[in-house]
GROMACS .gro file of C-alpha atoms in nm:
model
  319
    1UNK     CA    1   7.838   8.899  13.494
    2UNK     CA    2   8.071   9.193  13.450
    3UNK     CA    3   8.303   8.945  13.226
    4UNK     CA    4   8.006   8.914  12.960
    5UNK     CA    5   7.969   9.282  12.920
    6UNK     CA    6   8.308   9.355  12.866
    7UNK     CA    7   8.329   9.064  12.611
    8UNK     CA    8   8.011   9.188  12.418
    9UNK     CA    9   8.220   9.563  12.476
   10UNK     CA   10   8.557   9.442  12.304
   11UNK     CA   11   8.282   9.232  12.025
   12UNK     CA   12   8.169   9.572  11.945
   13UNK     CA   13   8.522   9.717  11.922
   14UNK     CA   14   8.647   9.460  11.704
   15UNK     CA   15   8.442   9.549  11.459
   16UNK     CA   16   8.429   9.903  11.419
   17UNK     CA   17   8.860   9.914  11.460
   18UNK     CA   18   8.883   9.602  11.136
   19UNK     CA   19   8.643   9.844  10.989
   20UNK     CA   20   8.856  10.157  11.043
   21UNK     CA   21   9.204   9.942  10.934
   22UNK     CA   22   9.078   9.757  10.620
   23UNK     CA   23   8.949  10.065  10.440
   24UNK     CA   24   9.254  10.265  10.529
   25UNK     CA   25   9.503   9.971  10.444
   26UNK     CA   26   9.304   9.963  10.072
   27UNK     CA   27   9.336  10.345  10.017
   28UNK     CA   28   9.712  10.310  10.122
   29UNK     CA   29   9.751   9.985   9.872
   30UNK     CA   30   9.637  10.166   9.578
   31UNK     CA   31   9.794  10.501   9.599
   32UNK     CA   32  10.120  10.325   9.640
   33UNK     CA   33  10.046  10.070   9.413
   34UNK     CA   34  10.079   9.777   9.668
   35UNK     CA   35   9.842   9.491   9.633
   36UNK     CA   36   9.609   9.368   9.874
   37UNK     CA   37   9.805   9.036   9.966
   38UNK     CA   38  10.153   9.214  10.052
   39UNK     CA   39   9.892   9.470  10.273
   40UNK     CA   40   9.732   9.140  10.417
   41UNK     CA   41  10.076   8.967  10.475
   42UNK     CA   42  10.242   9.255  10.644
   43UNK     CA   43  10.088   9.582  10.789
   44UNK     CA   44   9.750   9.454  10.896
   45UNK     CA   45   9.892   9.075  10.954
   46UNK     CA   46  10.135   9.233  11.245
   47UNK     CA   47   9.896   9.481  11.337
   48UNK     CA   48   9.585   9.178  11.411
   49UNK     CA   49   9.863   8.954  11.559
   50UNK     CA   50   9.922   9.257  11.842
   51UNK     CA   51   9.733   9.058  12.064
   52UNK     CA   52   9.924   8.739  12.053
   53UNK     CA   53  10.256   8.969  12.058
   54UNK     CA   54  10.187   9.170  12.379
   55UNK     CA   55  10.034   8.802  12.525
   56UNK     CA   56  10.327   8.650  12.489
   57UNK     CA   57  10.561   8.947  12.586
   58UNK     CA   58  10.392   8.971  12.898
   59UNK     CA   59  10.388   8.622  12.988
   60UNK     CA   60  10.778   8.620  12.937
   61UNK     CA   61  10.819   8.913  13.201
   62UNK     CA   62  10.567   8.708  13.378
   63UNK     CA   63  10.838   8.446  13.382
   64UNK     CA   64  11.125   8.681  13.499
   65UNK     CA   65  10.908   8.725  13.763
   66UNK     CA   66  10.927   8.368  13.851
   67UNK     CA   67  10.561   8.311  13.768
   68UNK     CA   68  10.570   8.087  13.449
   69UNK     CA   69  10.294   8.140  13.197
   70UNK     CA   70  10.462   7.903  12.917
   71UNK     CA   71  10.168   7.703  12.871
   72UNK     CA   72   9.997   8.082  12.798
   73UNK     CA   73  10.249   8.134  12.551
   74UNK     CA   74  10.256   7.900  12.372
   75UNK     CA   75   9.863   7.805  12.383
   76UNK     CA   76   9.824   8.149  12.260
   77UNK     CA   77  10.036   8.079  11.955
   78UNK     CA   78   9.892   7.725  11.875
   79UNK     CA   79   9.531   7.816  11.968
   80UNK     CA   80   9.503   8.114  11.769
   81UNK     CA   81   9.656   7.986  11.435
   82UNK     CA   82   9.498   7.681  11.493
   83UNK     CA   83   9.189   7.886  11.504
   84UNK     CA   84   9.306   8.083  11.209
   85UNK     CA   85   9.373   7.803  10.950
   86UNK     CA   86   9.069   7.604  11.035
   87UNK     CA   87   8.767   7.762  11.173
   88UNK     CA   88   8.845   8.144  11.060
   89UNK     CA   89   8.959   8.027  10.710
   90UNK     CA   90   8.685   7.750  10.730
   91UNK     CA   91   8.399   8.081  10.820
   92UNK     CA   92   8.559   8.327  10.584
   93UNK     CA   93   8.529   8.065  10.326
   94UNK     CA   94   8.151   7.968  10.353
   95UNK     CA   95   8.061   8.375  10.335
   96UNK     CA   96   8.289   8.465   9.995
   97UNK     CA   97   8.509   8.221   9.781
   98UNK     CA   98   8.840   8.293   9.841
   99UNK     CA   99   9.120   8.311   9.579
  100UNK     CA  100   9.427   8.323   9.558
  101UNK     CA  101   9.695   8.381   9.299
  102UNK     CA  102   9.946   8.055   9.221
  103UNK     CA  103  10.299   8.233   9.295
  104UNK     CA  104  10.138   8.373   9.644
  105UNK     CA  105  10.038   8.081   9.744
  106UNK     CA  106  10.361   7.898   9.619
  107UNK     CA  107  10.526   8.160   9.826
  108UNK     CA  108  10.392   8.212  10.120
  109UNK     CA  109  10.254   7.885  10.197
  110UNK     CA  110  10.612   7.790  10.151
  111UNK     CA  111  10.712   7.983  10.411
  112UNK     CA  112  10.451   7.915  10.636
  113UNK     CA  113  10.592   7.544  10.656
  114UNK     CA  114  10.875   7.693  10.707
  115UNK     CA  115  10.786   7.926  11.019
  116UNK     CA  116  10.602   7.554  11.172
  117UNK     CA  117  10.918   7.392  11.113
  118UNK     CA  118  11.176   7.650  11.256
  119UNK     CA  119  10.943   7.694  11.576
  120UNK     CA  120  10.926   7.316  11.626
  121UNK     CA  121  11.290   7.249  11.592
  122UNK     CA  122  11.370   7.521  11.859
  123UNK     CA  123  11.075   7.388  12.107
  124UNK     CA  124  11.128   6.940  12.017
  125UNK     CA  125  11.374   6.975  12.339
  126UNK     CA  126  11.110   7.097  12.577
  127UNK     CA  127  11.247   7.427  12.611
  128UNK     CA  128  11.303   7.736  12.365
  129UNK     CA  129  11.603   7.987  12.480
  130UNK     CA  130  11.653   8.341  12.465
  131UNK     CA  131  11.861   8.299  12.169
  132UNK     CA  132  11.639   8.079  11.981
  133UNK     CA  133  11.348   8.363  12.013
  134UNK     CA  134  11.588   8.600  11.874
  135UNK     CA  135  11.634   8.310  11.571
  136UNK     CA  136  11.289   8.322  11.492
  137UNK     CA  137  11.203   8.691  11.527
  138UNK     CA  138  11.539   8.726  11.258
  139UNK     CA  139  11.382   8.471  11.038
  140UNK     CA  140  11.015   8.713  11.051
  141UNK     CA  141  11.204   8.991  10.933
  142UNK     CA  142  11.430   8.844  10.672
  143UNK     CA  143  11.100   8.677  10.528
  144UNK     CA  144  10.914   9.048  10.532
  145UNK     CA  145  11.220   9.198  10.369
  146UNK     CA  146  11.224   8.951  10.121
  147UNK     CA  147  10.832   9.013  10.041
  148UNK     CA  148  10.870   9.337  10.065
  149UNK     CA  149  11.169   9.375   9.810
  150UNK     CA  150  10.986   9.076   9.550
  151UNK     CA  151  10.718   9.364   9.515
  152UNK     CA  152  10.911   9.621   9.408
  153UNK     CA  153  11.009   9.416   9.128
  154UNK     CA  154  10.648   9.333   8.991
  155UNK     CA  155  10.434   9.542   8.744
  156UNK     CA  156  10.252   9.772   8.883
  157UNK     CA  157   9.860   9.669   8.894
  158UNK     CA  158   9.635   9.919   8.642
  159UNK     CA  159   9.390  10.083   8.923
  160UNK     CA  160   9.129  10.340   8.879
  161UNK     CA  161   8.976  10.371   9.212
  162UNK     CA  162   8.738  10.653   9.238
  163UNK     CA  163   8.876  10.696   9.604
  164UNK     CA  164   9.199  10.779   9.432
  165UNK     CA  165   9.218  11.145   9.390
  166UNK     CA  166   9.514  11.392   9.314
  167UNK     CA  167   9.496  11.572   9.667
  168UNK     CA  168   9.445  11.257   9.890
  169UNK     CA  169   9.683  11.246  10.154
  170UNK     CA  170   9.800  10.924  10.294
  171UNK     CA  171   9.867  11.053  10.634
  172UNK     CA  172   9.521  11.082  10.723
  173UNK     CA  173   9.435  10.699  10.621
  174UNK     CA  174   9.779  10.615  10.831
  175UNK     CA  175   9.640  10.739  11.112
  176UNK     CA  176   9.284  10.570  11.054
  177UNK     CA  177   9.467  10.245  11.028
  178UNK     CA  178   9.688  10.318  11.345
  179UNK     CA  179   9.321  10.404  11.523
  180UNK     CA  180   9.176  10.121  11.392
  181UNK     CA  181   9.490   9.879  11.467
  182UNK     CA  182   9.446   9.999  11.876
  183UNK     CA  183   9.066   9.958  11.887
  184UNK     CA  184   9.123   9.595  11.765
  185UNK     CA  185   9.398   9.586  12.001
  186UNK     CA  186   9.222   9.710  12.334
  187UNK     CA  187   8.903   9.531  12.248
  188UNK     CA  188   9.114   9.177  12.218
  189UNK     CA  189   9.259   9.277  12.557
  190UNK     CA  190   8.872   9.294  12.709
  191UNK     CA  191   8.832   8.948  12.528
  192UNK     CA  192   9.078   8.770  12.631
  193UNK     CA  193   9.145   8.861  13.025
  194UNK     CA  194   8.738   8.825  13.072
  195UNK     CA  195   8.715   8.481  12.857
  196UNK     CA  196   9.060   8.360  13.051
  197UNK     CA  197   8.873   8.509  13.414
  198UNK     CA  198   8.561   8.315  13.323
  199UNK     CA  199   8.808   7.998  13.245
  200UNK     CA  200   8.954   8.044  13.551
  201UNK     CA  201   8.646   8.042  13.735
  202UNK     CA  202   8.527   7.730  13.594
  203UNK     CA  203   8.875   7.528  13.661
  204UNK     CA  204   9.041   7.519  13.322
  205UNK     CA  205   9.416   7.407  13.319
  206UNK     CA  206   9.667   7.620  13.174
  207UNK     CA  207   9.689   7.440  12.808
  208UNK     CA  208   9.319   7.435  12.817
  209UNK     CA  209   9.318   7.802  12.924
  210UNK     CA  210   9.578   7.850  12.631
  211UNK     CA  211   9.299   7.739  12.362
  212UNK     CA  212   9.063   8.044  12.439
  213UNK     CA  213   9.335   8.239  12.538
  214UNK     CA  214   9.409   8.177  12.112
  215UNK     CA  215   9.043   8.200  11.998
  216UNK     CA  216   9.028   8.509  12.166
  217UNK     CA  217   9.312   8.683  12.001
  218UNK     CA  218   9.252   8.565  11.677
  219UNK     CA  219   8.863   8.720  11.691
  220UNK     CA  220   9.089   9.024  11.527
  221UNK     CA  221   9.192   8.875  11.252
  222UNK     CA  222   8.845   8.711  11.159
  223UNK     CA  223   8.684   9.091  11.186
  224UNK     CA  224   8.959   9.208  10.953
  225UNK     CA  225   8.916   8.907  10.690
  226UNK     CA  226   8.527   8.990  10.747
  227UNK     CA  227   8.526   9.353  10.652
  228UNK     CA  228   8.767   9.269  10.350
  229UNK     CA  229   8.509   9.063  10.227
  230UNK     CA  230   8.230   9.276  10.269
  231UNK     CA  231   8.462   9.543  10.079
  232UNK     CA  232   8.541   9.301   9.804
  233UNK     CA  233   8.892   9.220   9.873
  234UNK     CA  234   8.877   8.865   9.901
  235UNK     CA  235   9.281   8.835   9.854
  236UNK     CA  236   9.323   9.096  10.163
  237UNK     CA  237   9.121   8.886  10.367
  238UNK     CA  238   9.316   8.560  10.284
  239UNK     CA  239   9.632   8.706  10.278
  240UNK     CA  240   9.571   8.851  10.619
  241UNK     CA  241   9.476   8.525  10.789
  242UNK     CA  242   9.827   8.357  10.633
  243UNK     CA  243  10.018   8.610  10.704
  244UNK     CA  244   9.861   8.603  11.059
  245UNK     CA  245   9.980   8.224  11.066
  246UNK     CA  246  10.335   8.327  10.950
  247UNK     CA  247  10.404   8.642  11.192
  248UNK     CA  248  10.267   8.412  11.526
  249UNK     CA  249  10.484   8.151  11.521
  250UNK     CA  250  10.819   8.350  11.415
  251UNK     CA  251  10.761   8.742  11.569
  252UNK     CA  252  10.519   8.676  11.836
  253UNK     CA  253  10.638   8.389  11.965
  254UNK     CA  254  10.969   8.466  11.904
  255UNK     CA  255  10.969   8.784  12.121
  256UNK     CA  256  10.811   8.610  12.395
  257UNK     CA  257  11.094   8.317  12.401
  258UNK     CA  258  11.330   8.621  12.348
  259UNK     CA  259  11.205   8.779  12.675
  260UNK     CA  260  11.260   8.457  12.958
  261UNK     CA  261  11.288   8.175  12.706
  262UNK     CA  262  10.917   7.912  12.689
  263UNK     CA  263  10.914   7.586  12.829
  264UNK     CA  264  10.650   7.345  12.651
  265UNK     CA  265  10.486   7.032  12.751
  266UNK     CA  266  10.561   6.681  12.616
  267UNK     CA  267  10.185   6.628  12.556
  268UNK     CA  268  10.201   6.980  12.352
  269UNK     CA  269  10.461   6.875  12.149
  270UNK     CA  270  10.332   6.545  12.063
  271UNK     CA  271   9.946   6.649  12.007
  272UNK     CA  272   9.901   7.030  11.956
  273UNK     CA  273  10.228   7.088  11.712
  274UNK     CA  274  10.175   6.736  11.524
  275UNK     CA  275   9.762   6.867  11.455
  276UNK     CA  276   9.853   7.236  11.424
  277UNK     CA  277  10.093   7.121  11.119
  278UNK     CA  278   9.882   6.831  10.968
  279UNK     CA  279   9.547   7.097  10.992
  280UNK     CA  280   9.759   7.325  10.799
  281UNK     CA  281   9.923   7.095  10.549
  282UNK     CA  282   9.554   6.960  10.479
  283UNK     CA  283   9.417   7.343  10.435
  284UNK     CA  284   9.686   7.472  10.200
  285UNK     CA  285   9.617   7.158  10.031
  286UNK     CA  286   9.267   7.186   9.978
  287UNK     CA  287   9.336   7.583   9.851
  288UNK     CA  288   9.604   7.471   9.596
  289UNK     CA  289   9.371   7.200   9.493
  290UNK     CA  290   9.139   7.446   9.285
  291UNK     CA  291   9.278   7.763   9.327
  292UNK     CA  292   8.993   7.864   9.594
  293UNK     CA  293   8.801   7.740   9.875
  294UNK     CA  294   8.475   7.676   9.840
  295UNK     CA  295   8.157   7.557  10.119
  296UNK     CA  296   8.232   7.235  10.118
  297UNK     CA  297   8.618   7.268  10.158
  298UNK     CA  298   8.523   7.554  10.430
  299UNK     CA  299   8.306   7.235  10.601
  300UNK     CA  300   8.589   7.071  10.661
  301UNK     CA  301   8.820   7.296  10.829
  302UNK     CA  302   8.590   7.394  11.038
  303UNK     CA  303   8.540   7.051  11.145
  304UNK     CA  304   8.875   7.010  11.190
  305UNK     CA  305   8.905   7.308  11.430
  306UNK     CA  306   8.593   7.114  11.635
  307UNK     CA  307   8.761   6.776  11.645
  308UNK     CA  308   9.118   6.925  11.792
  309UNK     CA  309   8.855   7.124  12.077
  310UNK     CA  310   8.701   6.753  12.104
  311UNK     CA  311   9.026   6.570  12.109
  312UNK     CA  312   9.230   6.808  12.324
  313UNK     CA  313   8.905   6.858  12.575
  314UNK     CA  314   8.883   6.450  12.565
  315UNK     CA  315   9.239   6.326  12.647
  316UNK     CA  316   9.456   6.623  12.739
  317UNK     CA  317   9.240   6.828  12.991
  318UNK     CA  318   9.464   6.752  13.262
  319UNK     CA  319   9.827   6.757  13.072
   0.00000   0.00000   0.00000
């Protein structure tokens, strides 16, 4: 099937781009003296949550059009972070222990509640307006000029990087990371409209459709986290998958409901949210607990993730 290739094509893609955008994001980080979690939680968190941003763009146009892809939408957004704070972290986890420092996590775990909350609020009607998407995309980029200003204010780390050289130029490793960025981009685009073709094929319903629709675009962020580990930058890769989790639910979202509004389903509301937010309570939990996340820890997420496919396969196939 033509859909397989092109899957196995964007696989391919994945890779090499997170390869391309996590080395250039490092050089960046340490010739400005940024560390890895603020590079994580902003440039490369936006740049892996493309997919989910254009997905739900488009399906808000594809509204105004007066074909309504809500339950697209917004099983894009609760698929992939879903995805993303389970089975990603859970994966990501079992390779490298992950670490993470006590005011980060204070921080931006904090706000991750936060972005759950705000998008729930505006969506526990049914129906999230123009104006509410606007809300949330304002509270994305209060939060990222918050982060970006707390930064400034902390010591600079002491780095001797032997990549770190008088004559580098940072333009070149900007570009690398905008090349890198579009690979991942493109190659989630081949993902997701062959898995979602082969879906269709087979009958899925929209909410269903919505899952893989959200495993598919969060592939990028797995590759990134992957290739931080392998370049021993543990905090970049966990950074990057809760910053991912922050950005969806405010920007991506929010531009989406910004575009047509999103209506959601009662049975989304009262399943999907209510796991999305207890999966993520439980994994933030189970980070703070010692600091890191070990195997065992990454075992259960990633049984989590399988028991919300089970559950949601099970009972809500047809809602």
């Amino acid at each position: 099937m033509n859909e397989i290739f092109f899957i196995t094509l964007g696989l391919l893609g994945l890779w090499f781009g997170s390869d391309f955008a996590v080395e250039a994001a490092r050089r960046i980080a340490v010739k400005l003296k940024v560390s890895d979690l603020i590079i994580g939680l902003t440039i490369t968190s936006i740049g892996t949550s493309l997919p989910e941003i254009s997905t739900n763009i488009l399906a808000g146009f594809s509204t105004l059009a007066e074909k309504d892809a809500s339950g697209i939408a917004v099983g894009n957004i609760i698929g992939s972070d879903l995805a993303q704070i389970t089975l990603l972290l859970g994966i990501v986890g079992f390779l490298a222990t992950l670490t993470i420092p006590m005011r980060s996590l204070k921080r931006d775990g904090f706000m991750l509640f936060i972005a759950l909350i705000l998008m729930y609020i505006t969506a526990i009607d049914g129906h999230v307006s123009r104006g509410e998407g606007v809300i949330l995309v304002l509270a994305y980029i209060i939060y990222l000029i918050y982060l970006l200003n707390q930064e400034r204010v902390l010591e600079n780390k002491k780095t001797k990087s032997k990549s770190e050289k008088r004559d580098y130029k940072i333009g070149i490793d900007l570009i690398k990371t905008i090349v890198g960025l579009t690979v991942v981009v493109v190659s989630a685009y081949l993902i997701v409209e062959n898995g979602v073709s082969m879906a269709l094929q087979i009958g899925i319903t929209e909410s269903v459709i919505g899952i893989f629709v959200g495993l598919g675009t969060s592939i990028p962020e797995l590759t990134v986290s992957l290739r931080a580990i392998k370049e021993r930058a543990g905090e970049l890769s966990l950074g990057n998958l809760i910053g991912s989790n922050i950005t969806d639910p405010l920007l991506s979202f929010g531009l989406g409901a910004s575009v047509a509004g999103v209506t959601i389903s009662q049975s989304v509301l009262q399943f999907d949210f209510v796991y999305w937010m207890a999966a993520t309570t439980i994994a933030l939990f189970l980070i703070y607990n010692h600091m890191n996340l070990n195997r065992k820890e990454s075992s259960v997420l990633i049984i989590l993730y399988l028991l919300f496919i089970y559950l949601k396969l099970t009972f809500f196939l047809t809602k």
